[in-house]
mmCIF file of C-alpha atoms in Angstrom:
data_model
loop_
_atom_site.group_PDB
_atom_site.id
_atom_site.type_symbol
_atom_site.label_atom_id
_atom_site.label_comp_id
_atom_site.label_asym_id
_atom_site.label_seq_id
_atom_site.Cartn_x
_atom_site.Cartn_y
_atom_site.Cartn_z
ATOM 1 C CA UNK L 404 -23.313 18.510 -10.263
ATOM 2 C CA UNK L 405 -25.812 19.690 -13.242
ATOM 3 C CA UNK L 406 -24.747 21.337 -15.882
ATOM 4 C CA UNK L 407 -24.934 25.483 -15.313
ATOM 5 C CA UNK L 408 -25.211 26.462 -18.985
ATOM 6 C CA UNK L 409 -27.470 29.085 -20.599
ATOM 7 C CA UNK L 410 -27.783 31.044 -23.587
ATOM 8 C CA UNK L 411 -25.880 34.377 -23.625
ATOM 9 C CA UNK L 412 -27.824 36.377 -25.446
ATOM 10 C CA UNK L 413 -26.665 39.989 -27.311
ATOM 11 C CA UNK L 414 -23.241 38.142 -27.460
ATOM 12 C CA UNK L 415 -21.375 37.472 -30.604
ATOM 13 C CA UNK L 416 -17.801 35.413 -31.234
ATOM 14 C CA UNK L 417 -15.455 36.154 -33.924
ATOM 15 C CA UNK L 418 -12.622 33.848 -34.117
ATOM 16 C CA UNK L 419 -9.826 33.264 -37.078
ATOM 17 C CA UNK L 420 -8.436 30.155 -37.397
ATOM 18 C CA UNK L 421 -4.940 29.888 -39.152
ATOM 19 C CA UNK L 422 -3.074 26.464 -39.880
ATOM 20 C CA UNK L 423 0.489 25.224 -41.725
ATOM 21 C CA UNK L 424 0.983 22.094 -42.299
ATOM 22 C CA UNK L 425 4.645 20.949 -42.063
ATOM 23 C CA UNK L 426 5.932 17.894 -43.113
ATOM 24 C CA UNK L 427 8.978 16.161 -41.248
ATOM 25 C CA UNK L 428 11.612 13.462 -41.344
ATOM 26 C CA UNK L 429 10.983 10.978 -38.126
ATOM 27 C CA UNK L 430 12.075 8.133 -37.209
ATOM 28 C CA UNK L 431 11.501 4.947 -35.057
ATOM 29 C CA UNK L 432 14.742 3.958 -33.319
ATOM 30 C CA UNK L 433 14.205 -0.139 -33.226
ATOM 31 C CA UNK L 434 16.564 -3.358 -32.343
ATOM 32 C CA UNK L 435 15.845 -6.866 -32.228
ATOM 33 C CA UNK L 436 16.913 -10.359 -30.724
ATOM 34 C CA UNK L 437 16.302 -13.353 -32.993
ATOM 35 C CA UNK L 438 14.340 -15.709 -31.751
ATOM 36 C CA UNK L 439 15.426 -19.222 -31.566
ATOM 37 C CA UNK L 440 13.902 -22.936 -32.491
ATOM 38 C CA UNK L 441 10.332 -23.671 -32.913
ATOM 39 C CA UNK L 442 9.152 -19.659 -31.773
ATOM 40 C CA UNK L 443 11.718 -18.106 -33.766
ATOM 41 C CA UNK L 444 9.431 -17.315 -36.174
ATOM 42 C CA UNK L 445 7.194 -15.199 -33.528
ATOM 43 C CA UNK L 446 7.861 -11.936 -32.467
ATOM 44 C CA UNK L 447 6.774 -9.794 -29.222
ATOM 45 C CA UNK L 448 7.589 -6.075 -29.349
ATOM 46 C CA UNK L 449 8.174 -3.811 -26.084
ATOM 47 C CA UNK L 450 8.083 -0.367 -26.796
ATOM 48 C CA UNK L 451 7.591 3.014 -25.478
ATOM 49 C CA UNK L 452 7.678 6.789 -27.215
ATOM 50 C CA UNK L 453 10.449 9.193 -27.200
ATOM 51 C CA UNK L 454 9.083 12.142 -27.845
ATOM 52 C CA UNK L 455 7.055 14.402 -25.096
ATOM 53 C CA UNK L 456 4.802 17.225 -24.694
ATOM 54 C CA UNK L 457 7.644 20.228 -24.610
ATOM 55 C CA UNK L 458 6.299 23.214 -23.436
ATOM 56 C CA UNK L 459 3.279 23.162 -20.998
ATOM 57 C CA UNK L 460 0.140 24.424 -23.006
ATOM 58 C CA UNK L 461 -3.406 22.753 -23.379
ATOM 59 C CA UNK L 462 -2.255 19.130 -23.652
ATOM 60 C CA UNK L 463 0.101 19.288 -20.174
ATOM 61 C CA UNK L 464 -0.611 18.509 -16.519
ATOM 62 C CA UNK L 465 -0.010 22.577 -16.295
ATOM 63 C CA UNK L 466 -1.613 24.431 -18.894
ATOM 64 C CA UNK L 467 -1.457 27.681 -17.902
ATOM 65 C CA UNK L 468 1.895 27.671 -18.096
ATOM 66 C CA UNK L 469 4.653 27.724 -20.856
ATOM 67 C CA UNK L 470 7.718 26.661 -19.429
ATOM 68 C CA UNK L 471 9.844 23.753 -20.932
ATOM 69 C CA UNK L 472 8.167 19.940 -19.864
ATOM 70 C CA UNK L 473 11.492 17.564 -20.088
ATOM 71 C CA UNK L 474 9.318 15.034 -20.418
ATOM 72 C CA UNK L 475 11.326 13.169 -17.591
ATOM 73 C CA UNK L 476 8.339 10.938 -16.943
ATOM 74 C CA UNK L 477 6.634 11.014 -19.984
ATOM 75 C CA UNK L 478 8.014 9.465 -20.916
ATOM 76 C CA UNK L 479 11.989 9.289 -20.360
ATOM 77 C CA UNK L 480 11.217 7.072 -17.828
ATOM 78 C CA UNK L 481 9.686 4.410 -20.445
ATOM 79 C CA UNK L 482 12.434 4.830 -22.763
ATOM 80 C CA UNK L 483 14.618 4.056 -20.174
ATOM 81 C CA UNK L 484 12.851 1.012 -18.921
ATOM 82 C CA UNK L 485 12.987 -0.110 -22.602
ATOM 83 C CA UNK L 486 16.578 -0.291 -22.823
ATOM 84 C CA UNK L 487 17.153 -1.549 -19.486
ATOM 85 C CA UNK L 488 14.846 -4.636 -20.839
ATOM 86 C CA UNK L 489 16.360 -4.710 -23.988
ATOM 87 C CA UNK L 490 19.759 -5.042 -21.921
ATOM 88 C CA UNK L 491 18.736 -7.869 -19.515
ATOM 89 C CA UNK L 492 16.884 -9.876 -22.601
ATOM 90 C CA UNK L 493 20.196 -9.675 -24.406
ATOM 91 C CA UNK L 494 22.126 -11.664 -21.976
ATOM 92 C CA UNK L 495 19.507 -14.535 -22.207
ATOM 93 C CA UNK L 496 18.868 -17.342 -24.169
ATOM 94 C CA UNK L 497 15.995 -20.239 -24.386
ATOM 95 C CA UNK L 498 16.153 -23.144 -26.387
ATOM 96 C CA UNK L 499 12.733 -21.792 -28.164
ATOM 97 C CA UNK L 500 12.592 -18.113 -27.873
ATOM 98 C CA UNK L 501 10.270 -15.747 -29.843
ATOM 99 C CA UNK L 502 12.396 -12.719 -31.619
ATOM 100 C CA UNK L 503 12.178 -9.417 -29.595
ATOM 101 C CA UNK L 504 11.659 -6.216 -31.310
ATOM 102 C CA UNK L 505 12.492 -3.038 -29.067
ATOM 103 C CA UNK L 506 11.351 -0.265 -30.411
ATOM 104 C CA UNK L 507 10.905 3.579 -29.441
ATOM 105 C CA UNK L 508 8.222 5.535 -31.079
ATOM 106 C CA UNK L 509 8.215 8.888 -32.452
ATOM 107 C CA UNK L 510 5.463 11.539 -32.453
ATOM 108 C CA UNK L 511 3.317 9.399 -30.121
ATOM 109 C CA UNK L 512 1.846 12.890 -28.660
ATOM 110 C CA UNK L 513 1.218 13.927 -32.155
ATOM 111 C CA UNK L 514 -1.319 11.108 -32.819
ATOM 112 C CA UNK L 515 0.464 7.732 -32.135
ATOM 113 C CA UNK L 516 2.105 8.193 -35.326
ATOM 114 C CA UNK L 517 5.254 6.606 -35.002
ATOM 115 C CA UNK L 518 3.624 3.160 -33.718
ATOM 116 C CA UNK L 519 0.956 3.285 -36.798
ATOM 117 C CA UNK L 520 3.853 3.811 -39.295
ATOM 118 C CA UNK L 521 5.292 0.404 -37.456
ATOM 119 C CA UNK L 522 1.767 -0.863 -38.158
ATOM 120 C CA UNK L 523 1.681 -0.323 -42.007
ATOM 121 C CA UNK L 524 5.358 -1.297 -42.478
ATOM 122 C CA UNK L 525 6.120 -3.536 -39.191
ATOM 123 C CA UNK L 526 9.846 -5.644 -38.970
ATOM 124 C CA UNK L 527 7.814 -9.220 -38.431
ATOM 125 C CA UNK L 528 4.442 -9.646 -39.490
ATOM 126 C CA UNK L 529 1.875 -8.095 -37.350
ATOM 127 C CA UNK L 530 0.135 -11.935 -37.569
ATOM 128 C CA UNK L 531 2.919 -13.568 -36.262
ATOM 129 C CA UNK L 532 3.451 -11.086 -32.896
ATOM 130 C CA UNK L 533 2.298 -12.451 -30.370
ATOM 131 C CA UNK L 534 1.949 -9.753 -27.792
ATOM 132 C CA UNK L 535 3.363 -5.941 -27.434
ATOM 133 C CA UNK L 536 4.116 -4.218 -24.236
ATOM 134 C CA UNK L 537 4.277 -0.317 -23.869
ATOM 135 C CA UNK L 538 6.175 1.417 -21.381
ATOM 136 C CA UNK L 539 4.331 4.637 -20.853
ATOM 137 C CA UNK L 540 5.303 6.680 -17.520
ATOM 138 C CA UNK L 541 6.358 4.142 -15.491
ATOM 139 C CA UNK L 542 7.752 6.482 -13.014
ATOM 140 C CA UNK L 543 5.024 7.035 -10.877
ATOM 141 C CA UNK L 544 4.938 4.285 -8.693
ATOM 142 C CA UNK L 545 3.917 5.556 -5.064
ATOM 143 C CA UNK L 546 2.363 3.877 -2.280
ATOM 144 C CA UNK L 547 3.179 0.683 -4.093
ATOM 145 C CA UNK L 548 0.411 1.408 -6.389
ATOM 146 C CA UNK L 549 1.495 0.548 -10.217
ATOM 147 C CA UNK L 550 -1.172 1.335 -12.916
ATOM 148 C CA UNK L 551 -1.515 -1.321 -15.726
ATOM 149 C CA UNK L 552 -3.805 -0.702 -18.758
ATOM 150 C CA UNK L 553 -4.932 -3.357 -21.272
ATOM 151 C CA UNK L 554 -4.127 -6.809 -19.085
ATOM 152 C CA UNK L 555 -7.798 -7.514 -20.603
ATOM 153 C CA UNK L 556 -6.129 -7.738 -24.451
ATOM 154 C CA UNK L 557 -5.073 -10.984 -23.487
ATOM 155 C CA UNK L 558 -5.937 -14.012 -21.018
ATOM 156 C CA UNK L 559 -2.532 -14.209 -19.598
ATOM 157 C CA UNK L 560 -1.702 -10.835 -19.132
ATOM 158 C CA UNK L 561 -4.304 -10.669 -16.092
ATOM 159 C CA UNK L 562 -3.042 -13.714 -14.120
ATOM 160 C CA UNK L 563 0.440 -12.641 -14.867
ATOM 161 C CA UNK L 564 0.307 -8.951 -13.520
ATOM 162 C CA UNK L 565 -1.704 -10.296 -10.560
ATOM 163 C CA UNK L 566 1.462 -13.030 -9.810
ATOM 164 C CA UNK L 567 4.024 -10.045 -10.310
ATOM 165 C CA UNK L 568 1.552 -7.874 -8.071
ATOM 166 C CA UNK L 569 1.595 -10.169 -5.283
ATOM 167 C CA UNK L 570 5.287 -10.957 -5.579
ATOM 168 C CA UNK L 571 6.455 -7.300 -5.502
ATOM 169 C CA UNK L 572 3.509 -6.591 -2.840
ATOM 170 C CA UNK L 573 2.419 -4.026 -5.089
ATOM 171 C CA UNK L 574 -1.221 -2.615 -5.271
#
């Protein structure tokens, strides 16, 4: 497991590199619920990307091919989730309820650009959200084995995933 490199010598690479830059129109699709009494004023944001890889390439679980990537789980299967959430949430109510901003990103794969331009121009104050959740491929669940990233951004995200966890007798 060392590295098998060596120096090639009486070889010599030419190479041409060619870009365009294109500019385009994108957008963020967002919705919200207000929040109500003393944690109106307090937002949390679920979101997940819309866009997806397209066609195989470098950047895809297959790149030696081309062929079209529908992007069912990457990430349909987030966007979906979102608005399933976004559906539930809306039939609820609390007496003190923090405002919910749903929102699907755009050109995630491009560079998370979508969620930075939410960043620099956000609905509710980025100092008054209180926590963001982001549905990335969350159709791979086998064996009962979920994957959750960043429960370490916050000190209830940990004991809360391990309650759900155990609940759901997932791994």
């Amino acid at each position: 497991l060392k590295p098998q490199s060596c120096e090639l010598t009486g070889w010599r690479m030419v190479g041409h590199v060619s870009m365009k830059n294109q500019r385009r129109s994108l957008k963020n699709v967002a919705a919200s619920r207000d929040g109500e009494g003393k944690l109106a004023q307090e937002a949390i944001v679920v979101g997940a990307h819309y866009d997806h890889l397209g066609s195989g390439g470098i950047t895809s679980l297959a790149p030696w091919t081309a062929s079209i990537h529908h992007g069912a789980d990457d990430n349909a299967s987030g966007t979906a989730v979102l608005v399933e959430v976004a559906r539930q949430l809306a039939q609820t109510r609390a007496q003190d309820s923090r405002q919910l901003l749903f929102i699907a990103w755009t050109a995630e794969e491009a560079g998370l650009v979508g969620s930075e331009e939410y960043c620099s121009r956000p609905l509710m104050p980025l100092k008054s959200t209180r926590a963001m959740l982001n549905l990335d491929m969350v159709g791979r669940l086998r064996q009962r084995r979920l994957m959750v990233f960043g429960a370490e951004t916050s000190r209830a995200f940990s004991p809360l995933v391990n309650r759900l966890s155990s609940a759901y007798d997932l791994t």
